[in-house]
Tab-separated table of C-alpha atoms and ligand atoms in Angstrom:
chain	number	residue	atom	x	y	z
N	13	MET	CA	-228.265	-59.975	-57.914
N	14	GLU	CA	-226.430	-61.398	-61.176
N	15	ILE	CA	-224.105	-64.148	-61.839
N	16	LEU	CA	-221.296	-62.526	-63.876
N	17	ASP	CA	-219.783	-64.621	-66.344
N	18	ASN	CA	-216.497	-65.457	-64.512
N	19	GLY	CA	-219.185	-66.468	-61.227
N	20	ILE	CA	-219.240	-63.525	-59.273
N	21	ILE	CA	-222.166	-63.009	-57.666
N	22	ASP	CA	-222.649	-58.920	-58.535
N	23	TYR	CA	-225.427	-57.978	-55.352
N	24	LYS	CA	-228.056	-54.796	-56.288
N	25	GLU	CA	-227.346	-52.143	-53.322
N	26	ASP	CA	-230.535	-53.079	-51.275
N	27	GLU	CA	-229.259	-56.551	-51.319
N	28	TYR	CA	-225.955	-55.578	-49.340
N	29	LEU	CA	-224.778	-56.701	-46.104
N	30	LEU	CA	-226.590	-54.829	-42.973
N	31	ILE	CA	-223.809	-52.849	-40.992
N	32	SER	CA	-226.029	-53.686	-37.899
N	33	GLY	CA	-225.485	-57.419	-38.778
N	34	ILE	CA	-221.605	-57.107	-38.062
N	35	GLN	CA	-222.048	-56.778	-34.412
N	36	HIS	CA	-223.535	-60.474	-35.112
N	37	PHE	CA	-220.909	-61.642	-36.270
N	38	VAL	CA	-218.231	-60.409	-34.095
N	39	PHE	CA	-220.858	-62.283	-31.127
N	40	CYS	CA	-221.106	-65.286	-33.149
N	41	ARG	CA	-220.840	-66.318	-36.905
N	42	ARG	CA	-223.737	-68.485	-36.308
N	43	GLN	CA	-226.022	-66.404	-34.946
N	44	TRP	CA	-225.371	-63.741	-37.816
N	45	ALA	CA	-225.947	-66.516	-40.898
N	46	LEU	CA	-229.461	-67.633	-38.827
N	47	ILE	CA	-230.315	-63.812	-38.664
N	48	HIS	CA	-229.118	-62.834	-41.900
N	49	ILE	CA	-229.384	-65.575	-44.197
N	50	GLU	CA	-231.893	-68.054	-42.768
N	51	GLN	CA	-234.075	-64.761	-42.176
N	52	LEU	CA	-235.036	-65.888	-38.104
N	53	TRP	CA	-235.439	-63.319	-35.618
N	54	ASN	CA	-236.173	-63.899	-32.081
N	55	GLU	CA	-236.687	-61.117	-29.587
N	56	ASN	CA	-235.421	-60.890	-25.900
N	57	PHE	CA	-235.373	-58.217	-23.192
N	58	PHE	CA	-231.900	-57.489	-24.745
N	59	THR	CA	-232.808	-56.743	-28.435
N	60	ILE	CA	-235.927	-55.002	-27.173
N	61	ASP	CA	-234.463	-52.777	-25.079
N	62	GLY	CA	-231.353	-51.825	-27.725
N	63	LEU	CA	-234.535	-51.027	-30.482
N	64	ILE	CA	-235.825	-48.852	-27.449
N	65	LYS	CA	-232.896	-46.865	-26.899
N	66	HIS	CA	-231.735	-46.272	-30.535
N	67	LYS	CA	-235.793	-45.025	-30.921
N	68	ARG	CA	-234.597	-41.810	-28.879
N	69	VAL	CA	-232.054	-41.290	-30.878
N	70	ASP	CA	-233.769	-41.577	-33.946
N	71	ASN	CA	-236.663	-39.267	-32.813
N	72	GLY	CA	-234.295	-36.650	-32.299
N	73	ASP	CA	-234.205	-34.024	-35.711
N	74	ILE	CA	-233.016	-35.033	-38.234
N	75	PHE	CA	-230.350	-31.884	-38.723
N	76	GLU	CA	-229.084	-29.912	-35.574
N	77	THR	CA	-226.267	-26.939	-35.256
N	78	LYS	CA	-224.709	-26.720	-31.731
N	79	LYS	CA	-222.188	-24.191	-31.468
N	80	LYS	CA	-219.355	-25.502	-33.954
N	81	VAL	CA	-220.960	-28.380	-34.314
N	82	LYS	CA	-223.576	-29.615	-37.136
N	83	ILE	CA	-225.283	-32.611	-35.777
N	84	ILE	CA	-226.375	-34.861	-38.942
N	85	ARG	CA	-228.695	-38.122	-37.308
N	86	SER	CA	-229.337	-41.452	-38.890
N	87	MET	CA	-227.827	-40.655	-42.148
N	88	PRO	CA	-227.803	-43.442	-44.910
N	89	ILE	CA	-224.980	-45.047	-45.530
N	90	ILE	CA	-223.212	-47.379	-48.021
N	91	SER	CA	-220.050	-48.975	-48.802
N	92	HIS	CA	-219.979	-50.249	-52.534
N	93	GLU	CA	-216.048	-51.355	-51.875
N	94	TYR	CA	-217.239	-53.894	-49.566
N	95	LYS	CA	-220.720	-54.500	-50.215
N	96	ILE	CA	-222.556	-52.745	-46.787
N	97	ARG	CA	-225.423	-50.725	-46.353
N	98	GLY	CA	-226.596	-49.198	-43.074
N	99	LYS	CA	-226.876	-45.769	-40.942
N	100	CYS	CA	-224.825	-43.802	-38.778
N	101	ASP	CA	-226.958	-42.907	-35.479
N	102	VAL	CA	-224.947	-39.615	-35.238
N	103	VAL	CA	-222.802	-37.999	-37.508
N	104	GLU	CA	-221.227	-34.577	-35.926
N	105	LEU	CA	-219.828	-32.338	-38.348
N	106	ARG	CA	-216.969	-30.222	-36.021
N	107	ALA	CA	-215.393	-27.117	-37.479
N	108	ASP	CA	-211.846	-26.868	-37.661
N	109	ASP	CA	-209.477	-24.809	-39.486
N	110	LYS	CA	-207.434	-28.454	-40.608
N	111	GLY	CA	-210.775	-30.291	-41.859
N	112	PHE	CA	-212.534	-31.066	-44.833
N	113	TYR	CA	-213.733	-28.058	-47.130
N	114	PHE	CA	-217.758	-28.987	-47.015
N	115	SER	CA	-219.059	-26.767	-50.315
N	116	LYS	CA	-222.705	-27.109	-48.707
N	117	TYR	CA	-221.617	-25.226	-45.418
N	118	ASN	CA	-218.710	-23.250	-46.864
N	119	GLY	CA	-216.544	-24.153	-44.541
N	120	LYS	CA	-214.192	-26.662	-42.863
N	121	TYR	CA	-214.886	-29.927	-40.646
N	122	ASN	CA	-213.870	-33.138	-39.312
N	123	VAL	CA	-216.177	-35.755	-39.833
N	124	TYR	CA	-216.649	-37.459	-36.405
N	125	PRO	CA	-219.691	-40.673	-36.317
N	126	ILE	CA	-220.986	-41.724	-33.188
N	127	GLU	CA	-223.286	-44.816	-32.874
N	128	TYR	CA	-225.793	-45.338	-29.630
N	129	LYS	CA	-225.648	-48.862	-27.615
N	130	ARG	CA	-227.634	-50.411	-24.503
N	131	GLY	CA	-225.539	-51.780	-21.526
N	132	ARG	CA	-221.436	-50.972	-21.175
N	133	PRO	CA	-218.543	-51.532	-23.357
N	134	LYS	CA	-218.069	-54.654	-24.543
N	135	ILE	CA	-215.299	-57.515	-24.310
N	136	ASP	CA	-215.163	-58.075	-28.130
N	137	GLU	CA	-214.720	-55.747	-30.242
N	138	SER	CA	-218.029	-55.709	-32.030
N	139	ASP	CA	-219.144	-52.007	-31.017
N	140	ILE	CA	-215.948	-51.087	-32.625
N	141	MET	CA	-216.294	-52.881	-36.089
N	142	GLN	CA	-219.736	-51.430	-36.011
N	143	LEU	CA	-218.972	-48.007	-35.601
N	144	LEU	CA	-215.543	-48.673	-37.615
N	145	ALA	CA	-218.129	-50.183	-40.838
N	146	GLN	CA	-220.088	-46.801	-40.937
N	147	THR	CA	-216.829	-44.850	-40.685
N	148	ILE	CA	-215.039	-46.835	-43.745
N	149	CYS	CA	-218.487	-46.109	-45.784
N	150	LEU	CA	-218.749	-42.287	-44.820
N	151	GLU	CA	-214.686	-41.995	-45.874
N	152	GLU	CA	-216.025	-43.663	-49.313
N	153	MET	CA	-219.037	-41.725	-49.587
N	154	LEU	CA	-217.279	-38.421	-49.105
N	155	GLY	CA	-213.592	-39.303	-49.979
N	156	LEU	CA	-211.720	-38.292	-46.677
N	157	ARG	CA	-210.052	-40.194	-43.916
N	158	ILE	CA	-211.812	-39.630	-40.478
N	159	ASP	CA	-209.465	-40.837	-37.152
N	160	LYS	CA	-211.604	-41.801	-34.297
N	161	GLY	CA	-215.506	-41.767	-33.381
N	162	ALA	CA	-217.394	-42.426	-30.556
N	163	CYS	CA	-219.315	-45.310	-29.044
N	164	PHE	CA	-222.192	-43.837	-26.221
N	165	TYR	CA	-223.329	-46.360	-23.861
N	166	PHE	CA	-227.030	-45.605	-22.296
N	167	GLU	CA	-225.903	-47.907	-19.064
N	168	THR	CA	-222.596	-45.790	-18.498
N	169	ARG	CA	-224.096	-43.146	-20.122
N	170	ARG	CA	-220.442	-42.159	-21.549
N	171	ARG	CA	-219.184	-41.792	-24.831
N	172	GLU	CA	-215.695	-44.355	-25.341
N	173	GLU	CA	-213.594	-42.469	-27.641
N	174	ILE	CA	-212.201	-44.466	-30.522
N	175	ASN	CA	-209.040	-44.054	-32.405
N	176	PHE	CA	-209.188	-46.022	-35.738
N	177	THR	CA	-206.349	-48.118	-36.121
N	178	ASP	CA	-204.226	-49.887	-38.765
N	179	ASP	CA	-205.241	-53.385	-37.203
N	180	MET	CA	-208.759	-52.330	-36.217
N	181	ARG	CA	-208.923	-51.751	-40.378
N	182	ASN	CA	-207.357	-54.578	-41.290
N	183	ARG	CA	-209.339	-56.973	-38.825
N	184	PHE	CA	-212.440	-54.825	-40.370
N	185	ILE	CA	-211.669	-56.240	-44.383
N	186	ALA	CA	-210.780	-59.832	-42.833
N	187	ILE	CA	-214.600	-60.057	-41.346
N	188	VAL	CA	-216.178	-58.707	-43.870
N	189	SER	CA	-214.826	-60.711	-46.349
N	190	GLU	CA	-215.798	-63.568	-44.370
N	191	MET	CA	-219.629	-62.391	-44.252
N	192	ASN	CA	-219.666	-61.625	-47.847
N	193	ASN	CA	-218.072	-65.017	-48.317
N	194	TYR	CA	-220.628	-66.643	-46.024
N	195	TYR	CA	-223.364	-64.805	-47.436
N	196	ASP	CA	-222.079	-65.990	-50.939
N	197	ARG	CA	-222.000	-69.430	-49.945
N	198	LYS	CA	-225.761	-69.276	-47.930
N	199	TYR	CA	-223.630	-71.022	-45.599
N	200	THR	CA	-224.632	-71.089	-41.765
N	201	PRO	CA	-221.727	-72.085	-39.530
N	202	LYS	CA	-222.407	-75.532	-36.626
N	203	VAL	CA	-223.347	-74.953	-32.909
N	204	ARG	CA	-220.556	-74.118	-30.800
N	205	LYS	CA	-221.693	-74.113	-27.267
N	206	THR	CA	-220.312	-70.818	-25.144
N	207	SER	CA	-221.142	-68.963	-22.703
N	208	LYS	CA	-222.589	-66.331	-24.803
N	209	CYS	CA	-225.392	-68.561	-25.418
N	210	ARG	CA	-227.339	-67.860	-22.357
N	211	THR	CA	-227.576	-64.139	-23.651
N	212	CYS	CA	-227.868	-64.660	-27.143
N	213	SER	CA	-231.796	-64.054	-28.188
N	214	LEU	CA	-231.325	-67.137	-30.955
N	215	LYS	CA	-230.767	-69.597	-28.397
N	216	ASP	CA	-234.039	-71.536	-28.837
N	217	LEU	CA	-233.816	-71.771	-32.585
N	218	CYS	CA	-230.809	-72.775	-32.655
N	219	LEU	CA	-230.436	-75.326	-29.885
N	220	PRO	CA	-226.842	-75.154	-28.755
N	221	GLU	CA	-227.465	-77.953	-26.146
N	222	ILE	CA	-227.386	-80.329	-28.986
N	223	ASP	CA	-223.966	-79.142	-29.527
N	224	GLY	CA	-223.565	-81.657	-32.617
N	225	THR	CA	-224.022	-84.432	-29.857
N	226	MET	CA	-227.155	-86.076	-30.579
N	227	SER	CA	-230.207	-85.523	-33.537
N	228	VAL	CA	-232.836	-82.259	-32.575
N	229	SER	CA	-235.462	-85.204	-32.002
N	230	GLU	CA	-232.951	-87.058	-29.601
N	231	TYR	CA	-233.153	-83.687	-28.312
N	232	ILE	CA	-236.697	-83.162	-28.089
N	233	GLU	CA	-237.406	-86.916	-26.746
N	234	LYS	CA	-234.728	-85.818	-24.076
N	235	ARG	CA	-236.400	-82.654	-23.053
N	236	LEU	CA	-239.818	-84.556	-23.026
N	237	ARG	CA	-238.915	-86.755	-20.735
N	238	GLU	CA	-237.355	-84.122	-17.940
I	18	SF4	S1	-227.508	-70.447	-29.136
I	18	SF4	FE1	-224.856	-69.896	-28.876
I	18	SF4	S2	-224.743	-70.687	-30.548
I	18	SF4	FE2	-226.324	-70.807	-31.362
I	18	SF4	S3	-225.856	-68.951	-32.247
I	18	SF4	FE3	-226.299	-67.622	-30.250
I	18	SF4	S4	-224.336	-67.912	-29.315
I	18	SF4	FE4	-224.484	-68.861	-31.824
């Protein structure tokens, strides 16, 4: 990391934000900051289950061809425009005469990213934003436009296809700008207790019960008395 004369922070590629953090950020800004700025992490059932399920995807062959589809697994991706990096669980190259020409395969293909998720589709758009972040990296790296992708959910065992709209792209830009802003300032938002806190892997470190109404020492004293 280098601070330029004009005050802008110039991050090295390996300091770019992790795409996997977008789901944390959409879930709770504070959770993301505790993990990605303060480097705190706490495993719970949901995070371990997710890791195990992702391992199953990652353990497949890196490259495979099925009929007219080439399948690439665990593909490293990066966007210098948005300063994000990560990997795609699966990228399908689907043969299509109207697709983009790939000289390596001497053929035209549409690019179709797929993200694997534990559980079922969520109410918030954390999964969509994560998939879109991957898509935007692929678009920047390959110099093309991708209109749709999918999230596969282990609980429903279904692929949910997502068509990327301009509204979604604008929300992604707003989210990633906010993340980079917090990251530059090393800013961790204060606790805001919500129903999400119940399943949050960081609730024991975040202490949402305090909710700005008492100090940590008052809270510990209260719990000891109970
Ligand atoms: S416990 Fe609640 S406020 Fe704290 S990080 Fe988790 S979701 Fe956010």
